[in-house]
Short mmCIF file of C-alpha atoms and ligand atoms in Angstrom, two decimals:
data_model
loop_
_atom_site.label_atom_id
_atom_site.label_comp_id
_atom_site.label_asym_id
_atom_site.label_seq_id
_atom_site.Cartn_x
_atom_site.Cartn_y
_atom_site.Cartn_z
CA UNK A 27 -36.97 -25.65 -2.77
CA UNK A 28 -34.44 -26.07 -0.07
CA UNK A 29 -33.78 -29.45 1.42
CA UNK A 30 -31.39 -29.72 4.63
CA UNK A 31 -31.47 -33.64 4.51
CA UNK A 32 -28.55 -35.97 4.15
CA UNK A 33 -28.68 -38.56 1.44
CA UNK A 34 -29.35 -42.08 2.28
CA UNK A 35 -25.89 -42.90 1.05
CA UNK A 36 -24.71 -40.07 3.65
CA UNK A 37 -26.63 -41.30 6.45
CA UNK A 38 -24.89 -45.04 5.88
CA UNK A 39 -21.51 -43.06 5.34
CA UNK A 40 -21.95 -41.32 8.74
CA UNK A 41 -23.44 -44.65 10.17
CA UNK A 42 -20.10 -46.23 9.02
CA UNK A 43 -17.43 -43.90 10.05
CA UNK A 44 -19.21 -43.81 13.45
CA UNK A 45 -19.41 -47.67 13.91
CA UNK A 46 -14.89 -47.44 13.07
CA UNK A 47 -14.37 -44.88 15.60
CA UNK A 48 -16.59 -45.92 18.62
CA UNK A 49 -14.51 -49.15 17.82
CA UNK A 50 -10.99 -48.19 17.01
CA UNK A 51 -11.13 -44.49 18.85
CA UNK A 52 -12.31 -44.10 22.14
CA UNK A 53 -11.05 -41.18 24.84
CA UNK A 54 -8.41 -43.85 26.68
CA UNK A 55 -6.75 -44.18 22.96
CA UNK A 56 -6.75 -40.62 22.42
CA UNK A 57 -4.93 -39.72 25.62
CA UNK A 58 -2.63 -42.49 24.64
CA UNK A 59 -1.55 -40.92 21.64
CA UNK A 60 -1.35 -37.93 22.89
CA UNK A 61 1.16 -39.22 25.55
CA UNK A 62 3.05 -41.04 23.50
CA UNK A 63 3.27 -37.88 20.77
CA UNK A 64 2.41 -40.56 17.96
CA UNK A 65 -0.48 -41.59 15.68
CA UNK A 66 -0.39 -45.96 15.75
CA UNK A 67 0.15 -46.72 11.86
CA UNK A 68 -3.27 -49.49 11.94
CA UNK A 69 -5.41 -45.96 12.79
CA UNK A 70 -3.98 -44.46 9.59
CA UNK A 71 -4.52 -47.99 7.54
CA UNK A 72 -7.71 -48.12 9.03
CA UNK A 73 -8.77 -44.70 7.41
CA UNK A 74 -7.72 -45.94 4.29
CA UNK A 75 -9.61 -49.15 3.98
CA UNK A 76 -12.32 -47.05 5.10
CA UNK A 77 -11.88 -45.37 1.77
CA UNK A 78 -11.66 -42.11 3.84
CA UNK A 79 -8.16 -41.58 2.80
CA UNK A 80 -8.22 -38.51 -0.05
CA UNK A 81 -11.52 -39.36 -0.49
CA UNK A 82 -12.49 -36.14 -2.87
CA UNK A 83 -10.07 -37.76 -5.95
CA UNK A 84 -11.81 -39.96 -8.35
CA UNK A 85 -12.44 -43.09 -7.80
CA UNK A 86 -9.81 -44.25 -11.21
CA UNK A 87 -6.93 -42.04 -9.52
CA UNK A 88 -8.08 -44.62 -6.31
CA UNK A 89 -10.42 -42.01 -4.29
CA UNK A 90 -14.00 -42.68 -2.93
CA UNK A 91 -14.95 -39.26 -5.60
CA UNK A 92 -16.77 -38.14 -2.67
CA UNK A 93 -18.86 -34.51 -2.70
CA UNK A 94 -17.05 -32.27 0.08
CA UNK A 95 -20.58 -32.98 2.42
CA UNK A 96 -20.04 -36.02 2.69
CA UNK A 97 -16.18 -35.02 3.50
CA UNK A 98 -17.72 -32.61 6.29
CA UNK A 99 -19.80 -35.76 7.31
CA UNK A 100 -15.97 -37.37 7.72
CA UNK A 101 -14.56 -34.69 9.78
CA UNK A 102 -17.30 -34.23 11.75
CA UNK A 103 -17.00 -37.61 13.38
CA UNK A 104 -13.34 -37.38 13.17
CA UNK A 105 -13.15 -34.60 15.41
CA UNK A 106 -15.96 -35.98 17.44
CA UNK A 107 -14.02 -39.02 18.46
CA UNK A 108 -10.19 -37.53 18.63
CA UNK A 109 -10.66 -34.28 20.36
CA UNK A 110 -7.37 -33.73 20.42
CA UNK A 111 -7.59 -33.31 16.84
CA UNK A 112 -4.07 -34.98 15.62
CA UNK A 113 -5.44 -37.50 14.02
CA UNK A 114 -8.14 -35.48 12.21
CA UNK A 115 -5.06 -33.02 11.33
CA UNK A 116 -3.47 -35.66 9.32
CA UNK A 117 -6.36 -36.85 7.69
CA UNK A 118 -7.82 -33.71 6.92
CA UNK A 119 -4.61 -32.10 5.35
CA UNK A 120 -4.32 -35.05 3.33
CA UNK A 121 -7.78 -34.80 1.82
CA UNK A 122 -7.28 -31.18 1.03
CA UNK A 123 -3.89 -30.40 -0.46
CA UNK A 124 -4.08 -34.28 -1.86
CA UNK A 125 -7.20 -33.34 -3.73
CA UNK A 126 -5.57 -30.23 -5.44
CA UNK A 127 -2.31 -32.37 -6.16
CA UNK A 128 -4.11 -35.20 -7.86
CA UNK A 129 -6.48 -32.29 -9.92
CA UNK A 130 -3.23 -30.68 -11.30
CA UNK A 131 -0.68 -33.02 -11.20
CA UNK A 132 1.37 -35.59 -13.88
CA UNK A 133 0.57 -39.46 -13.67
CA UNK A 134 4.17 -39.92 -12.39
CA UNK A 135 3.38 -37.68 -9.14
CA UNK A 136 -0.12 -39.36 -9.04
CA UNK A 137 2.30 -42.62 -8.78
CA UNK A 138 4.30 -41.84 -6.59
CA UNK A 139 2.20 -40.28 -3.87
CA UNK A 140 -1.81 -40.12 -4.31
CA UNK A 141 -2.49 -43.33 -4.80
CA UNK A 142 -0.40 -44.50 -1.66
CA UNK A 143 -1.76 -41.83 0.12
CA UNK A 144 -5.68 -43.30 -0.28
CA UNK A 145 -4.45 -46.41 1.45
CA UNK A 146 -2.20 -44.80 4.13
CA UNK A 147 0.81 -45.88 2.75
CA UNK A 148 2.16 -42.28 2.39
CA UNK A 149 1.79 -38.70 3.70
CA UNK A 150 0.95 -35.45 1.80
CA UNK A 151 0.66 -32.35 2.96
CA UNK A 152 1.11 -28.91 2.63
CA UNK A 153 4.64 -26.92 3.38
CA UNK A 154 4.09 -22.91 2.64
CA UNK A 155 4.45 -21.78 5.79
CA UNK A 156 8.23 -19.91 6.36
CA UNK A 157 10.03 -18.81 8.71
CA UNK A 158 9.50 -14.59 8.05
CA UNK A 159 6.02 -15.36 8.11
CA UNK A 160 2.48 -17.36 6.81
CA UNK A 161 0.39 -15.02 6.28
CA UNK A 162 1.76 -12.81 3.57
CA UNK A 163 2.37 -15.49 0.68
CA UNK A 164 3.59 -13.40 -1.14
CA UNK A 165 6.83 -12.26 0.71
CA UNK A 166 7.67 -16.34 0.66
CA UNK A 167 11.76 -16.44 -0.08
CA UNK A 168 12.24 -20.38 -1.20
CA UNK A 169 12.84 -20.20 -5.03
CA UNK A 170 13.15 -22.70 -8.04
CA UNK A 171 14.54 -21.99 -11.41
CA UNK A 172 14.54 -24.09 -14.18
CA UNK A 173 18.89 -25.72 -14.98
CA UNK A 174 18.34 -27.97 -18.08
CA UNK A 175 15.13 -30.08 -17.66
CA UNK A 176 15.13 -29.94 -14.24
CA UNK A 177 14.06 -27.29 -11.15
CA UNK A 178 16.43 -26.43 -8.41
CA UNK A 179 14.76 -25.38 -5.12
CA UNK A 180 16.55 -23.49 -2.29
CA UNK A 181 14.58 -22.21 0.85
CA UNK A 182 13.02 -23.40 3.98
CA UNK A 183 9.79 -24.14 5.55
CA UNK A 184 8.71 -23.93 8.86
CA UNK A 185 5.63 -24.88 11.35
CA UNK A 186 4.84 -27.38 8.84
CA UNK A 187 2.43 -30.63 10.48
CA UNK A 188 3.29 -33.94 9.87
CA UNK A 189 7.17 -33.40 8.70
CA UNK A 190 8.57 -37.04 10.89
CA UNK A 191 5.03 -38.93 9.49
CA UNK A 192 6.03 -38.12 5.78
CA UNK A 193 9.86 -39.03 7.03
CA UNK A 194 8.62 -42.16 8.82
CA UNK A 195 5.97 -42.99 6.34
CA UNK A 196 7.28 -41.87 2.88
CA UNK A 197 5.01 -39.15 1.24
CA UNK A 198 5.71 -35.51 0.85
CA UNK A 199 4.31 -31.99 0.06
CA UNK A 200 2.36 -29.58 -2.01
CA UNK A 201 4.80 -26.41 -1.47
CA UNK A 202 5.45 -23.13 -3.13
CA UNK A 203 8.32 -21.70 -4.34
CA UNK A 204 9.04 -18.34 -6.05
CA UNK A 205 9.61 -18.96 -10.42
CA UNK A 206 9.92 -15.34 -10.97
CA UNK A 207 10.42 -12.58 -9.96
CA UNK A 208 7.64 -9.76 -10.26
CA UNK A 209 6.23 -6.42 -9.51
CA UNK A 210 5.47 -5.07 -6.05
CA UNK A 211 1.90 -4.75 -6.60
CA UNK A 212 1.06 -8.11 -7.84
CA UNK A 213 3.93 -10.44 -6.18
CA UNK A 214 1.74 -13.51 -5.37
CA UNK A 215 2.13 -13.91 -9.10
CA UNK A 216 5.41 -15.61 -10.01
CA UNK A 217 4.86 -18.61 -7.41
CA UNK A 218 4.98 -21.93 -8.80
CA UNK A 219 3.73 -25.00 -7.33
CA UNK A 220 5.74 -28.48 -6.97
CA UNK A 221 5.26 -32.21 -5.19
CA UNK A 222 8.53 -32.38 -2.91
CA UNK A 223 8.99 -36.01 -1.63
CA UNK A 224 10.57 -35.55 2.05
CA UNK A 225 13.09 -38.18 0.45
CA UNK A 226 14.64 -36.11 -2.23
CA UNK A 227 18.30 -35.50 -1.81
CA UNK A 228 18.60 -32.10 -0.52
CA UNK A 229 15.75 -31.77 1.87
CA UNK A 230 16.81 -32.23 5.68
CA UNK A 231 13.91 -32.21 7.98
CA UNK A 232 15.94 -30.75 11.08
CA UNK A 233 13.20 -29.59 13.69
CA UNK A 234 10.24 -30.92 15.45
CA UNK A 235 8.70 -28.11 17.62
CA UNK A 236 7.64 -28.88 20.97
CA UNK A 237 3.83 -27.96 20.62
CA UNK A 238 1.00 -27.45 23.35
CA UNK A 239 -1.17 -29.40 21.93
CA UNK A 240 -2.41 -31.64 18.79
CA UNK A 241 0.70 -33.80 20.38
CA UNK A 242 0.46 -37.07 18.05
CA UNK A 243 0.92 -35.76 15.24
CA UNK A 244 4.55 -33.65 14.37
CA UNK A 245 4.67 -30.37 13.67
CA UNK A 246 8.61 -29.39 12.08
CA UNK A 247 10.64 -27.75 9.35
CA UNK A 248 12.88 -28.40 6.90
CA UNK A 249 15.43 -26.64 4.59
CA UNK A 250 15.83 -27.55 0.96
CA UNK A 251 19.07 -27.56 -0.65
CA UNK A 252 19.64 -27.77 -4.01
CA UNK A 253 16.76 -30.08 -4.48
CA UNK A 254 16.29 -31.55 -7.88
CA UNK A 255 12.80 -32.15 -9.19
CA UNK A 256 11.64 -33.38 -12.62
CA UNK A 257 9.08 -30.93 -14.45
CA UNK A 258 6.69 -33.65 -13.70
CA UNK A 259 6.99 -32.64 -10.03
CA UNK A 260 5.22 -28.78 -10.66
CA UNK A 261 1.98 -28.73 -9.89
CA UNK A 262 -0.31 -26.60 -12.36
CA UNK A 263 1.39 -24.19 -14.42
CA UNK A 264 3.87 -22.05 -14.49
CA UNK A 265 3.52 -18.70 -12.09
CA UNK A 266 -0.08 -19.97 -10.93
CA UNK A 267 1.22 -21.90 -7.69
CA UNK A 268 -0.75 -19.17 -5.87
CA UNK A 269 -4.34 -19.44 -7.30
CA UNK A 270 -3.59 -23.76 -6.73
CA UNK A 271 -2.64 -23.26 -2.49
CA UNK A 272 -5.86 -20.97 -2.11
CA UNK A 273 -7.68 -23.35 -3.61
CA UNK A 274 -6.11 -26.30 -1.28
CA UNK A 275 -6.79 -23.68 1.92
CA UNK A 276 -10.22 -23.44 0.99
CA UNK A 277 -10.65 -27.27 1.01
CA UNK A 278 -8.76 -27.41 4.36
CA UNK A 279 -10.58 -24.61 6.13
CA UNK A 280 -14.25 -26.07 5.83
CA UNK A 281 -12.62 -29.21 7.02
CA UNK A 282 -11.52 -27.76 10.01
CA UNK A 283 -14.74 -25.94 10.96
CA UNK A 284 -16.27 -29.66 10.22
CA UNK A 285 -14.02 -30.73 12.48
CA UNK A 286 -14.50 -28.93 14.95
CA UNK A 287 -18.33 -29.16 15.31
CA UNK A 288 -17.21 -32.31 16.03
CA UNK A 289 -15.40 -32.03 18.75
CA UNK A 290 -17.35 -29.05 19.80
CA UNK A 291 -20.34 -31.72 20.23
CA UNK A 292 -18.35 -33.75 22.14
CA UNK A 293 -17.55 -31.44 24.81
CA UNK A 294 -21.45 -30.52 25.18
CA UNK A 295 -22.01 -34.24 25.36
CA UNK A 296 -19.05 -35.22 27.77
CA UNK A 297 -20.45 -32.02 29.88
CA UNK A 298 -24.54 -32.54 29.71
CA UNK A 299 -23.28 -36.30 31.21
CA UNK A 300 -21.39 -34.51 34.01
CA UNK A 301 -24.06 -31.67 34.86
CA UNK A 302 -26.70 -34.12 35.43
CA UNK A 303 -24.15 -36.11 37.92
CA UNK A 304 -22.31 -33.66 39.73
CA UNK A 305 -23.75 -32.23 42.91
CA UNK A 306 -23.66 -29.11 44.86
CA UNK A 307 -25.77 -27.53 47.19
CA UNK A 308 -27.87 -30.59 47.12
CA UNK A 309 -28.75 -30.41 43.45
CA UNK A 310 -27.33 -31.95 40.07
CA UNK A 311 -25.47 -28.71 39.31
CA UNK A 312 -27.20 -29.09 35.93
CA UNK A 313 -30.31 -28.07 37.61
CA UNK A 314 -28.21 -24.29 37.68
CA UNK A 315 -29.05 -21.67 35.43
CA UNK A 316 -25.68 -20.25 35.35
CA UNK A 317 -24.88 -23.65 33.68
CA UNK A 318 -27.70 -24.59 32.06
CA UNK A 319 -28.47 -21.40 30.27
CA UNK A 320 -24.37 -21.43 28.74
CA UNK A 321 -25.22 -24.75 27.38
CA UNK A 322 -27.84 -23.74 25.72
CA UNK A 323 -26.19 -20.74 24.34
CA UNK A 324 -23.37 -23.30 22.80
CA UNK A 325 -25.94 -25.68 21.98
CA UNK A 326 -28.10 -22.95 19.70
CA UNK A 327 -24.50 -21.59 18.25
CA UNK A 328 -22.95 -25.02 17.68
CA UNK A 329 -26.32 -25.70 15.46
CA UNK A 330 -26.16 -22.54 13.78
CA UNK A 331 -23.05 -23.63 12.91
CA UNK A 332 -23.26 -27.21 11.87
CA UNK A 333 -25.67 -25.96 9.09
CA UNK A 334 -23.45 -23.20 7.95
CA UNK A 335 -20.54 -25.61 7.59
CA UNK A 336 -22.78 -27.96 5.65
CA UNK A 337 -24.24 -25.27 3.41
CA UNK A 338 -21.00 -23.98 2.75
CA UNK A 339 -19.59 -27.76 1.98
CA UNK A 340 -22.79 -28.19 -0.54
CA UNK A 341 -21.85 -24.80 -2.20
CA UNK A 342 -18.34 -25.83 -2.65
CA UNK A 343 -19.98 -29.23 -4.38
CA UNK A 344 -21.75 -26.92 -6.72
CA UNK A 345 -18.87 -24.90 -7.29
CA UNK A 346 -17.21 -27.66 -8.48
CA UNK A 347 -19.86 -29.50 -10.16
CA UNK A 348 -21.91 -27.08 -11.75
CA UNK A 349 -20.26 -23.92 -11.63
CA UNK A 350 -23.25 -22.57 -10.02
CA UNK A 351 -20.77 -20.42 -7.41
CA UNK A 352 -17.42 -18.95 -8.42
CA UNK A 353 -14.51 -19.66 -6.30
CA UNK A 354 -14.62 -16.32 -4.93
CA UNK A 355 -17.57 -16.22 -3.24
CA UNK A 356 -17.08 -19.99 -2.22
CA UNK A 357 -14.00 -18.95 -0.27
CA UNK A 358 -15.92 -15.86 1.34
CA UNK A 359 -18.27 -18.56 3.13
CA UNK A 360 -15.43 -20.69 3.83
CA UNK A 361 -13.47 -18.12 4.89
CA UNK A 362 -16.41 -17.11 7.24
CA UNK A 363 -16.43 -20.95 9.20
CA UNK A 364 -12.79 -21.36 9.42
CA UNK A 365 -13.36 -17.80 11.02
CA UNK A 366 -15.75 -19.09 13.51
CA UNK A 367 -15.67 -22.36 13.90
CA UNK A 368 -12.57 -22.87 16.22
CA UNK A 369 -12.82 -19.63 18.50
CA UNK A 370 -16.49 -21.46 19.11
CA UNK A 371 -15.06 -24.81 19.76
CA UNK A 372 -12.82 -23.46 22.24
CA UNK A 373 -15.13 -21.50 24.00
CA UNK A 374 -17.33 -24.66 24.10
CA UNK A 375 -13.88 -26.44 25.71
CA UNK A 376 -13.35 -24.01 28.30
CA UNK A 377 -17.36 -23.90 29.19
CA UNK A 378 -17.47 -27.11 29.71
CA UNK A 379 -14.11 -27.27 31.27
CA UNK A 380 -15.26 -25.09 34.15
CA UNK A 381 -18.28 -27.13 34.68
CA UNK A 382 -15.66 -29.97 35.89
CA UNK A 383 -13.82 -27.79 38.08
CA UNK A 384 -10.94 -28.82 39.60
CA UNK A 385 -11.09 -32.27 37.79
CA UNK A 386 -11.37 -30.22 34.17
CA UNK A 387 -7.88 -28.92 34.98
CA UNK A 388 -6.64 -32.34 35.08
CA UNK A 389 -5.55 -35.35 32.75
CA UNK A 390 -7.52 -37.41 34.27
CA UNK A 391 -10.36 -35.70 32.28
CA UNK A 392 -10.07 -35.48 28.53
CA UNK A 393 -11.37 -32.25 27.81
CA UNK A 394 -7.75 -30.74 28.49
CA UNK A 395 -6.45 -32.30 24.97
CA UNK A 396 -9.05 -30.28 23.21
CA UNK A 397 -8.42 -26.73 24.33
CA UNK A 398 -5.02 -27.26 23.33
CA UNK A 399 -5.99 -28.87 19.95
CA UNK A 400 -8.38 -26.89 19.08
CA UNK A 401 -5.92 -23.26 19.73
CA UNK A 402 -4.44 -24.56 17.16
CA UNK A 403 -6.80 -23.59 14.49
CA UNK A 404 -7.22 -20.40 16.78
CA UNK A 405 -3.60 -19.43 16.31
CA UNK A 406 -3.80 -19.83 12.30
CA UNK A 407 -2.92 -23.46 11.29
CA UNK A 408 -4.24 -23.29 7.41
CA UNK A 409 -4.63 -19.11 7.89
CA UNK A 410 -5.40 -16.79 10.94
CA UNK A 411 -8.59 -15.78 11.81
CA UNK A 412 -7.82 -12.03 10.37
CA UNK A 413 -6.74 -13.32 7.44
CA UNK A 414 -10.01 -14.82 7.34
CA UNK A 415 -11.39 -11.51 8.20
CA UNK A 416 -9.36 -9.88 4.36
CA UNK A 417 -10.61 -12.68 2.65
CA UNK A 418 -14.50 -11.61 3.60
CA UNK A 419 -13.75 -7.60 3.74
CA UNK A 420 -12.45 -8.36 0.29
CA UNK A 421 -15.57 -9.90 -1.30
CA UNK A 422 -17.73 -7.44 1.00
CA UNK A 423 -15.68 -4.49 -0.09
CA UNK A 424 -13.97 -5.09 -3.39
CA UNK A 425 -10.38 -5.58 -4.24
CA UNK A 426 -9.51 -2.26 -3.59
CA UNK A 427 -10.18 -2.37 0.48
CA UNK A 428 -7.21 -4.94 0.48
CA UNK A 429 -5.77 -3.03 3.22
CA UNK A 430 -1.67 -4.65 2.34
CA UNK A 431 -2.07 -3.42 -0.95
C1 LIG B 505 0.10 -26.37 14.85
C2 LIG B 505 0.34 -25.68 13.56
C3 LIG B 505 0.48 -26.44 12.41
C4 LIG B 505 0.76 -25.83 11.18
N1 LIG B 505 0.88 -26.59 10.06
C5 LIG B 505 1.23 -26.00 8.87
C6 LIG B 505 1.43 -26.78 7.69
O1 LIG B 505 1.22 -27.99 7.69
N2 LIG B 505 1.86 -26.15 6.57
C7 LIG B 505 2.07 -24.81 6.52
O2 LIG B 505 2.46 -24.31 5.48
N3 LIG B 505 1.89 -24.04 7.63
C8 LIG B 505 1.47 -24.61 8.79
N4 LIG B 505 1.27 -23.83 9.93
C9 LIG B 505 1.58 -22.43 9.86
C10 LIG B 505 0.35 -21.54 9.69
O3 LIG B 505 -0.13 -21.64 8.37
C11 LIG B 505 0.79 -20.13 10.04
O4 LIG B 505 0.95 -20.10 11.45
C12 LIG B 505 -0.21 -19.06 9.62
O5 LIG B 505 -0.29 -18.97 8.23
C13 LIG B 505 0.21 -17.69 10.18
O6 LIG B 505 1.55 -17.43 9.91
P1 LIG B 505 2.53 -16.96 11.09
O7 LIG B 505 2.42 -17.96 12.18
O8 LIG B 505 3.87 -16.75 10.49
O9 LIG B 505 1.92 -15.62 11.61
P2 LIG B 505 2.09 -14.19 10.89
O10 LIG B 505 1.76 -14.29 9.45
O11 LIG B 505 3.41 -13.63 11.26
O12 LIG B 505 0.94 -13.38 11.61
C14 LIG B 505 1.08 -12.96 12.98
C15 LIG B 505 -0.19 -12.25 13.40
O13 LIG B 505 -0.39 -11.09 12.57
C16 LIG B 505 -1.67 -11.13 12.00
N5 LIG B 505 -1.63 -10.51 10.66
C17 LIG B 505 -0.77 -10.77 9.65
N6 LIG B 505 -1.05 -10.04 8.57
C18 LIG B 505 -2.14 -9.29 8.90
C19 LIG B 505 -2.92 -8.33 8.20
N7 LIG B 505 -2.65 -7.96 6.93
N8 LIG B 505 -3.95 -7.75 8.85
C20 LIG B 505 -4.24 -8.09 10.14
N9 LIG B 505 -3.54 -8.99 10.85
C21 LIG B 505 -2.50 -9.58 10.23
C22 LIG B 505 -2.04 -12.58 11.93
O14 LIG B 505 -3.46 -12.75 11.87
C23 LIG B 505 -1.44 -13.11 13.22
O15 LIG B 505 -2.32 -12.88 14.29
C24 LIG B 505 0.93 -24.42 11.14
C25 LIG B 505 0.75 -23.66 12.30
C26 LIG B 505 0.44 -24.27 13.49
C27 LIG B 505 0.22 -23.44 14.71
#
């Protein structure tokens, strides 16, 4: 039998998060932060005593050892409340690429970052990203070889969120660096991955992009030097640093879509109250088909959505729990909301943006901060939407349709 109903303990979860953010989170506080290009520190804190923080790890490594619905539950409200979607960024790439760094990493990393990252007293994220390119992992130059018992890393990484957070905050990153070298035809093999704490001698952050949108939280780069790390800085094993980041992008990509049903909702709801307002013509221009018919269109596709997000979420808990989907076919689904979910939400944006007319193209209305934040995740923060696209051709297909190989 299937049953599409939240757990009790959900429902309170949801209940909860919503109580914090209609509190600590409202539209004047967003456009605040997006002015002042920072997240306040008490948000972050707040998160954390929330137990929202990384909330996937188990609850002895000092995680909620939350299912990834109940996560979705999270980002949903998240992106509901800051539709400008910094603040969700940070969370959301800590919960992802923190889970797969506490699954596979030693007790000293586990120390030294995860569990001050569940109570918002560091930052960890992801750095792959480089400066010939993010889609194609496998072309990534930075290296690390092994001089005594320690690894040296050269290379540089670029477009990478929340670089002056991990500086300002202490924390680090799940990256991926080349171990050896290895034949055309298979060269996402030989990639190893490590924990890099910003603070290790030999990393410079030395750019902070100037972004459109998503303005509180940083997006920069940073070279790495000669960087010394212990062996108990790799992550998983040796050569496998691939199969670990596709795991954390999978995690990250069905908390994006989450998120942005979130904010997605928001914009229907911040437009319905408008549309029932606004005159013209001597009518509530709500009482228009032109308008009312698009917001039913989004309002159909944003709950066709919702429960694909959610089903995919629960699949990902049974992957996990019982093994009852492989990875593979996990990631096809995700693959398939990361996909969607954003060109939707910013399609919703721009709807409901032209319902405001001139006073949508202005600050003084928020729904500005979420086209920009949301193009984000159109342009291909955590993977591009044709990468996407390989990822389900692939499973649809077979290997062999690959069409860079
Ligand atoms: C705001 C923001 C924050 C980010 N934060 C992070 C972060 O924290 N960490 C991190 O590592 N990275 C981060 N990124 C980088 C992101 O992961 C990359 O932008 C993404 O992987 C794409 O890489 P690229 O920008 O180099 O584009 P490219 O890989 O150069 O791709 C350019 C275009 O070509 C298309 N393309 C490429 N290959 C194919 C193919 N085989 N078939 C069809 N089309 C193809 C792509 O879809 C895209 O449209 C961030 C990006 C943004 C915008």
């Amino acid at each position: 039998m299937v049953d599409f109903a939240f757990t009790e303990e959900q429902e309170l979860f949801r209940k909860a998060v919503r109580e914090w953010r209609e509190k600590e989170l409202p539209l004047e506080k967003v456009r605040e932060m997006d002015n002042k290009g920072e997240i306040p520190r008490e948000l972050v804190k707040g998160l954390g005593d929330l137990g929202l923080l990384l909330m996937t790890i188990p609850e002895e490594h000092g995680g909620a050892g939350s299912d990834w619905v109940t996560a979705c539950i999270a980002a949903e409200e998240l992106g509901y409340a800051d539709i400008s979607i910094a603040l969700p960024v940070l969370w959301l790439v800590g919960s992802s690429w923190g889970y797969v760094v506490d699954k596979y990493c030693s007790e000293q990393v586990r120390e030294a970052v995860i569990r001050k990252a569940v109570k918002g007293d560091a930052f960890i994220g992801i750095a792959s990203t480089e400066a010939g390119g993010g889609s194609d992992v496998a072309a990534f130059k930075s290296s690390a070889r092994k001089e005594g018992d320690m690894w040296v890393l050269n290379g540089e990484k670029l477009y990478i969120s929340g670089t002056e957070e991990a500086k300002k905050w202490g924390g680090g990153y799940f990256v991926i660096a080349r171990t050896s070298p290895a034949p055309p035809e298979a060269s996402h093999r030989g990639m190893t991955a490590f924990y890099l704490p910003i603070d290790a001698p030999g990393v410079e952050v030395y750019k902070r992009f100037e972004d459109m949108g998503r303005m509180a939280i940083s997006t920069g780069g940073f070279a790495m030097d000669n960087v010394k790390l212990p062996d108990s800085h790799r992550i998983g094993e040796i050569d496998k640093g691939f199969y670990l980041t596709m795991e954390g992008f999978d995690n990250a990509r069905i908390l994006i879509a989450a998120v942005c049903v979130g904010a997605a909702q928001r914009a229907l709801e911040i437009g319905m109250d408008y549309i029932k307002e606004r005159k013209a013509f001597g009518k509530p221009i709500g009482k228009f088909e032109g308008i009312q018919f698009e917001l039913a269109d989004d309002w159909a596709q944003l709950e066709a959505l919702r429960s694909l997000v959610y089903r995919t979420a629960w699949m990902n808990d049974k992957r996990y729990k019982e093994k009852k989907f492989s990875a593979l076919e996990v990631s096809r689904m995700i693959a398939a909301c990361k996909l969607i979910a954003p060109h939707f939400a910013f399609d919703v944006f721009k709807h409901v943006m032209l319902w405001h007319g001139a006073y949508g193209y202005t600050k003084e209305c928020p729904l500005e901060m979420g086209l920009r934040g949301i193009m984000s995740y159109c342009v291909g923060a955590e993977g591009t939407s044709n990468i996407q696209r390989i990822v389900i051709a692939r499973e649809l297909l077979g290997k062999e349709y690959i069409p860079y190989k």
